[in-house]
mmCIF file of C-alpha atoms in Angstrom:
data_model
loop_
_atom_site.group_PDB
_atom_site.id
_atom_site.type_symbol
_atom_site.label_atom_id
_atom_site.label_comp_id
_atom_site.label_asym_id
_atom_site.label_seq_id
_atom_site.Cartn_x
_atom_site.Cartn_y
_atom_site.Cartn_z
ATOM 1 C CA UNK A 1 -44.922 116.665 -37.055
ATOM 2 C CA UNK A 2 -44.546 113.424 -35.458
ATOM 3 C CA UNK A 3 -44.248 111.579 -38.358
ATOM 4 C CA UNK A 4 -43.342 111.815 -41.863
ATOM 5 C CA UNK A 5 -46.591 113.228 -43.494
ATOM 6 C CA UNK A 6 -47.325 112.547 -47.021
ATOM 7 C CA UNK A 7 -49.842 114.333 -49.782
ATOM 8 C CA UNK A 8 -50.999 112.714 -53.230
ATOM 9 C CA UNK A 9 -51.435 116.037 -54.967
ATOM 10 C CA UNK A 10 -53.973 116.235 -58.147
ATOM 11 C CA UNK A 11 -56.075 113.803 -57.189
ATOM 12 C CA UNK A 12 -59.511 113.699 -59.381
ATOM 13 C CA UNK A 13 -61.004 110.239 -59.119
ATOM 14 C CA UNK A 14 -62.310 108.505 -56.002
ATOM 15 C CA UNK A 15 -60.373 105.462 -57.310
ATOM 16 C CA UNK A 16 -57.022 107.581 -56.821
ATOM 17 C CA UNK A 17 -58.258 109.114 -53.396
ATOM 18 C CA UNK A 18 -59.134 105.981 -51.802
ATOM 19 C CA UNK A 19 -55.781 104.569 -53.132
ATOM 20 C CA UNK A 20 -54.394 107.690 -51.223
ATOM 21 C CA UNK A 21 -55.597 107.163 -48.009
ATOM 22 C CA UNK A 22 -55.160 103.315 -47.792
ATOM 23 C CA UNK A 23 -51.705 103.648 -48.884
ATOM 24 C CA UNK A 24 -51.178 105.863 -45.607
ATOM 25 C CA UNK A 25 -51.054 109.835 -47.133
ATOM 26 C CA UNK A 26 -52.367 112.161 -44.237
ATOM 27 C CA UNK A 27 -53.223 114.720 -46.971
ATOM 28 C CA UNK A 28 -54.871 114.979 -50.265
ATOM 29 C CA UNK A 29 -54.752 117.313 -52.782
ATOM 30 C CA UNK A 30 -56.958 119.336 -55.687
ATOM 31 C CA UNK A 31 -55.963 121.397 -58.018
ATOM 32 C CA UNK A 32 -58.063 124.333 -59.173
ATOM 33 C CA UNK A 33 -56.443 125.762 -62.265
ATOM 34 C CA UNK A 34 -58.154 125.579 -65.243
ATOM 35 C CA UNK A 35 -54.340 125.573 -66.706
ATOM 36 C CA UNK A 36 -53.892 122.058 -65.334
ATOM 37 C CA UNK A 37 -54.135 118.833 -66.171
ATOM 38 C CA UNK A 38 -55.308 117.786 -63.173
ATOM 39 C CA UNK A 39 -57.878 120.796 -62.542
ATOM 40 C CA UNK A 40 -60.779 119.737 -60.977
ATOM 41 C CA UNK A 41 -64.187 121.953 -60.161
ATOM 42 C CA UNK A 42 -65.375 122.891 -56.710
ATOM 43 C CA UNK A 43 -68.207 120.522 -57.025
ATOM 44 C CA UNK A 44 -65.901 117.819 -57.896
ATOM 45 C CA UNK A 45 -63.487 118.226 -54.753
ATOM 46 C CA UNK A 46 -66.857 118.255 -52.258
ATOM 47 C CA UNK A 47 -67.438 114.577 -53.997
ATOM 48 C CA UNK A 48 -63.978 113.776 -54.146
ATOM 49 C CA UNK A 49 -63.049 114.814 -50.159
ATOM 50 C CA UNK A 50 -66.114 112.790 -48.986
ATOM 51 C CA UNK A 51 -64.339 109.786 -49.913
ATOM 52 C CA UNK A 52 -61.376 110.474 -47.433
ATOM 53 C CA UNK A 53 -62.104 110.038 -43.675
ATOM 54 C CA UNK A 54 -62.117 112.943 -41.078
ATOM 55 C CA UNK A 55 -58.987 112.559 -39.907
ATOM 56 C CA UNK A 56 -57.152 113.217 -43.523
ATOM 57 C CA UNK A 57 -56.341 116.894 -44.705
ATOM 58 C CA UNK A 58 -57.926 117.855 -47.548
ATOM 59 C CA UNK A 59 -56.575 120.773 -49.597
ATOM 60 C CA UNK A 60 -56.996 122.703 -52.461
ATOM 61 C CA UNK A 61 -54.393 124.066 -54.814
ATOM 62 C CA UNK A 62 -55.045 127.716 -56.110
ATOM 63 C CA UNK A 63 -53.151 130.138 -58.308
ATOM 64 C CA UNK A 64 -53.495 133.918 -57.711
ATOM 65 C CA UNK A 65 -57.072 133.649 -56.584
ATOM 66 C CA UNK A 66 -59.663 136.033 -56.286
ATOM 67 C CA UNK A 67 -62.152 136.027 -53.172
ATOM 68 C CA UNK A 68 -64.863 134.970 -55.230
ATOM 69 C CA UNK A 69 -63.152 131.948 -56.275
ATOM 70 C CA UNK A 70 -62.088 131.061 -52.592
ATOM 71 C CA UNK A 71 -65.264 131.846 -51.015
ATOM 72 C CA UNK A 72 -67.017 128.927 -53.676
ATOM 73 C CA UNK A 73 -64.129 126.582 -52.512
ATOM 74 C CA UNK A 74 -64.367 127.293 -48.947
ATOM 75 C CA UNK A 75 -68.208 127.827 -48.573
ATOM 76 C CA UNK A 76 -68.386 123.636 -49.599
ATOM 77 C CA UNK A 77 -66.960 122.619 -45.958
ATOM 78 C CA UNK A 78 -64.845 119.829 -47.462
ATOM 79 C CA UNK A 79 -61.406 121.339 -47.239
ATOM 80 C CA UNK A 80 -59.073 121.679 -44.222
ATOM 81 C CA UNK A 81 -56.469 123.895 -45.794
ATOM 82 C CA UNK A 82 -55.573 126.037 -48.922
ATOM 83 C CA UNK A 83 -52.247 126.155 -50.605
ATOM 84 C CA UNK A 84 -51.080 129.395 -52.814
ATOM 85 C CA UNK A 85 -48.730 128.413 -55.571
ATOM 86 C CA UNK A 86 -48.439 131.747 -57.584
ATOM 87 C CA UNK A 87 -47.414 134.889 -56.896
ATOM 88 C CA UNK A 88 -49.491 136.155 -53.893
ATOM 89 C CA UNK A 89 -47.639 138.324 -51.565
ATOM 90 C CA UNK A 90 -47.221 137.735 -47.616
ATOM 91 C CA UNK A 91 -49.879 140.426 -47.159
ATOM 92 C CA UNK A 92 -52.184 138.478 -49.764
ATOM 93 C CA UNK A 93 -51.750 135.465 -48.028
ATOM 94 C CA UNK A 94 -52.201 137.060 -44.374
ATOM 95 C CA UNK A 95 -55.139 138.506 -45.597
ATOM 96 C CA UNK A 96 -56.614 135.144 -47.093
ATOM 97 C CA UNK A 97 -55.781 133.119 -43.999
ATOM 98 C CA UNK A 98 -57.759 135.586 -41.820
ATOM 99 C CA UNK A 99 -60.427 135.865 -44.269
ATOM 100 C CA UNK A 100 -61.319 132.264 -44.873
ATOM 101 C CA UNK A 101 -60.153 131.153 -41.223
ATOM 102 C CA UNK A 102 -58.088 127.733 -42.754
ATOM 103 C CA UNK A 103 -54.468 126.794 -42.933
ATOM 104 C CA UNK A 104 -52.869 128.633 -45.524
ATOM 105 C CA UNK A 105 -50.379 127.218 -47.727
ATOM 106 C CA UNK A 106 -47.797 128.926 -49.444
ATOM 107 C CA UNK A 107 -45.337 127.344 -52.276
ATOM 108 C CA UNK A 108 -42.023 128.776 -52.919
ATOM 109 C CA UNK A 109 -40.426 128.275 -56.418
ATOM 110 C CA UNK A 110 -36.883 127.492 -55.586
ATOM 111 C CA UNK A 111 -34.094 127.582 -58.082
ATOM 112 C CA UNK A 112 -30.952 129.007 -55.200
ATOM 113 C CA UNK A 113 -30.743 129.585 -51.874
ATOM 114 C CA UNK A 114 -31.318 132.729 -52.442
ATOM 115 C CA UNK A 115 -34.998 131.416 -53.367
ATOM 116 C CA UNK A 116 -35.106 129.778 -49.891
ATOM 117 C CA UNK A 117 -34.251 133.094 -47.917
ATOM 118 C CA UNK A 118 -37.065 134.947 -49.814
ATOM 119 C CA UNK A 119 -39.823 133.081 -47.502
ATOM 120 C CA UNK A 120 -38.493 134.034 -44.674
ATOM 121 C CA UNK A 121 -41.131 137.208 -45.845
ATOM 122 C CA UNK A 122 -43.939 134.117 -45.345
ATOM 123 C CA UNK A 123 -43.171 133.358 -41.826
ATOM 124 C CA UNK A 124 -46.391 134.320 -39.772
ATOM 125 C CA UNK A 125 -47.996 135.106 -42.789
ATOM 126 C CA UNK A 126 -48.362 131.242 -44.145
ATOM 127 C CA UNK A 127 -49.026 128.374 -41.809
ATOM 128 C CA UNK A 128 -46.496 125.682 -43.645
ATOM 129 C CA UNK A 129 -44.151 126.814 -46.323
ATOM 130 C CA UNK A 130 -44.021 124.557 -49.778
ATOM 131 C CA UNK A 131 -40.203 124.434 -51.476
ATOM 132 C CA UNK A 132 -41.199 123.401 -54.801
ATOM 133 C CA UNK A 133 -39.127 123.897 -57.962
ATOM 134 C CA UNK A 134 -38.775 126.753 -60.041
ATOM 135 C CA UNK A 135 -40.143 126.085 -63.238
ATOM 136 C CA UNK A 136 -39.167 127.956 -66.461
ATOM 137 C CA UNK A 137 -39.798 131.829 -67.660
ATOM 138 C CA UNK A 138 -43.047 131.728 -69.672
ATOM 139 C CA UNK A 139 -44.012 127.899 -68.327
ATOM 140 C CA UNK A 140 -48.090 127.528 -68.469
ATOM 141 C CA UNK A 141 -48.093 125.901 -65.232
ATOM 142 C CA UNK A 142 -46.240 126.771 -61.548
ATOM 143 C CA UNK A 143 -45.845 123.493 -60.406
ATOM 144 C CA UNK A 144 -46.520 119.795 -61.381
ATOM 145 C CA UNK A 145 -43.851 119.153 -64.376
ATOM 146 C CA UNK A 146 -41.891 116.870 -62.503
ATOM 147 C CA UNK A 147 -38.680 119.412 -61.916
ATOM 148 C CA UNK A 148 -36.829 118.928 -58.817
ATOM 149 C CA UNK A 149 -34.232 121.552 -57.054
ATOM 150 C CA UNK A 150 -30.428 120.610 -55.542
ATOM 151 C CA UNK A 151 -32.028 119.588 -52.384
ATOM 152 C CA UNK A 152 -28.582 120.023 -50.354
ATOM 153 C CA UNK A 153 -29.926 123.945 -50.357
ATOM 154 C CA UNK A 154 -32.318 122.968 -47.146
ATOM 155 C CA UNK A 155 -29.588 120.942 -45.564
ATOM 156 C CA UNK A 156 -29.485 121.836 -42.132
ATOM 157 C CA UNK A 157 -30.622 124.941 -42.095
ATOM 158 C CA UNK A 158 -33.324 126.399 -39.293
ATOM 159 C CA UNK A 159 -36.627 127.467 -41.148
ATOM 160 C CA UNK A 160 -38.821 129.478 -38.117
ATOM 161 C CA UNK A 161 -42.138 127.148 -39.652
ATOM 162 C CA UNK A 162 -43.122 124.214 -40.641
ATOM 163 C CA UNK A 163 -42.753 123.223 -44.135
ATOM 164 C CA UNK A 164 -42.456 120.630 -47.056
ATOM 165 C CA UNK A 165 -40.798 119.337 -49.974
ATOM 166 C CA UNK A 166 -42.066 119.112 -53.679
ATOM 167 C CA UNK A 167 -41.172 118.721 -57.357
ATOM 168 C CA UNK A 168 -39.333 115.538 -59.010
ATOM 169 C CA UNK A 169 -39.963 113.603 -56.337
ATOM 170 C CA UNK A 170 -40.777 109.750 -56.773
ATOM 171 C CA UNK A 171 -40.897 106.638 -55.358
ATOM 172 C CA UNK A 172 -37.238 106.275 -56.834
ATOM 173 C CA UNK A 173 -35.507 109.273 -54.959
ATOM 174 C CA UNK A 174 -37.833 110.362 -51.806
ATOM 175 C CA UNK A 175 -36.062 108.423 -49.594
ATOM 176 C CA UNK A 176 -32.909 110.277 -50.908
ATOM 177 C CA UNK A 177 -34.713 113.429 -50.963
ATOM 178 C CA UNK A 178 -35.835 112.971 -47.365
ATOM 179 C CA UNK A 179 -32.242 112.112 -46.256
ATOM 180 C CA UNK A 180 -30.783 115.041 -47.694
ATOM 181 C CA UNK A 181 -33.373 117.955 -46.798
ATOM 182 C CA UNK A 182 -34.823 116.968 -43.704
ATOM 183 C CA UNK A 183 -38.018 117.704 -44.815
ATOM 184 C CA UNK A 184 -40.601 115.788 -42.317
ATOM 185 C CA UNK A 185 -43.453 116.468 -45.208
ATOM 186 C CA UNK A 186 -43.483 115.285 -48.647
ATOM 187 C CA UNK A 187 -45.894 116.358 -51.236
ATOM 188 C CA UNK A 188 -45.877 114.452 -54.723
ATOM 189 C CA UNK A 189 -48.274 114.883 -57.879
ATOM 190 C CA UNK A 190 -46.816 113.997 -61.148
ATOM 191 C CA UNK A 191 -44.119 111.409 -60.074
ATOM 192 C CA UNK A 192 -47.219 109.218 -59.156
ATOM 193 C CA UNK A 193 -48.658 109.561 -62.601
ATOM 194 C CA UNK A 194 -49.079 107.391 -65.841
ATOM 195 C CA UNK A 195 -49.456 110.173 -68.339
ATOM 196 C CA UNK A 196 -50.043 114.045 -66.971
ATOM 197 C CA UNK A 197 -53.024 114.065 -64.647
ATOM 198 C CA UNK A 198 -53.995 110.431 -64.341
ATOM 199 C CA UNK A 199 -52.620 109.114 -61.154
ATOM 200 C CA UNK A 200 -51.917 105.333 -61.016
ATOM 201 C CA UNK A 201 -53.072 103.509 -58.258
ATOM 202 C CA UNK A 202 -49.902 101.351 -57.799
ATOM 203 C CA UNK A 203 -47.280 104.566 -58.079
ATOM 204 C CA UNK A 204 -49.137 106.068 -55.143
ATOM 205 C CA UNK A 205 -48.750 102.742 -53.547
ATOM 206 C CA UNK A 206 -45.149 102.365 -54.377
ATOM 207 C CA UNK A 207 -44.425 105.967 -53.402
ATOM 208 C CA UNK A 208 -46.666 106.129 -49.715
ATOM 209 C CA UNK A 209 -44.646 102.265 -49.148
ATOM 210 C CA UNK A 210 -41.104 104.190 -49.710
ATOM 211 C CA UNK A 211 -41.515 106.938 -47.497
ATOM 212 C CA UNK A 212 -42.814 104.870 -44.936
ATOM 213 C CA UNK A 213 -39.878 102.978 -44.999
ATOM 214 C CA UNK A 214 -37.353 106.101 -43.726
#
């Protein structure tokens, strides 16, 4: 990437999504997971992406989903990518990315470096790899609580794809975050938030302004 790339993640008002995409993000993000806070329905993210020009991604956040549920999310032409963030297997995700013919996605729930080696098994399989943090045995949700991993764990080393960084990130640390990792995309949900799934207008302005600053 030639630049640092940036996605609001759990957006679900056009308020939020236009403050997105004025404050510079090249990527938005929905979550469908009825677990969620921020869960929004297929119908709602074909509104919701037709507020975002052409030229920003727009892509949906799934859990262990069936074909059925992917086919109603892909079948509205509004997204440009899906991202996995439970357990689905590089064969799963192969199979999904040839299936549905977008950019696949796939989050990796990092606690060691030992969690960072395991997707090396994504490599081919996923078209950008997500190091998110591991959140606790039992948790409701995969994602989204605001955790954050020793980020000195992706310190220089050589991942064979593109990928990202997630989880504790906010306006406060990214540019620390960024420093430290390397990572040349950022993806952010509940640091930009006033209570769990509202997003406030003037964190995602804050964040977008501090990233574009490294």
């Amino acid at each position: 990437m030639s630049r640092l790339a940036i996605k609001i993640c759990g957006l679900s008002t056009p308020e939020t999504v236009g403050a997105a995409v004025s404050a510079g993000a090249s990527h938005i993000g929905f979550v469908h997971f009825t677990k969620s806070p921020r869960h929004v329905e297929a119908d709602q993210i074909r509104g919701l992406a037709a507020h975002a020009p052409a030229h920003i991604e727009r892509v949906a956040v799934v859990v262990d989903p069936t074909d059925e549920m992917l086919g109603e999310l892909v079948g509205a032409g509004a997204l440009t990518a899906l991202q996995l963030h439970g357990k689905e297997s590089p064969q799963r995700v192969a199979a999904i990315r040839a299936r549905f013919g977008l950019p696949v996605w796939k989050a990796i729930a990092v606690k060691t470096r030992a969690d960072i080696d395991s997707a090396s098994a994504y490599v081919g399989a996923a078209d950008l790899l997500l190091f998110d943090a591991k959140t606790p045995d039992g948790a409701a949700l995969p994602g989204g609580m605001g955790l954050r991993f020793d980020w000195t764990l992706l310190r220089g080393l050589a991942i064979p794809a593109p990928w990202g960084l997630s989880g504790g990130l906010s306006s406060d640390n990214v540019v620390e975050a960024i420093c430290i990792s390397g990572a040349r995309l950022i993806d952010i949900s509940s640091g930009v938030e006033s209570a769990p799934g509202i997003k406030s207008v003037d964190k995602i302005m804050a964040f977008c302004k501090a990233v574009s600053a490294c």
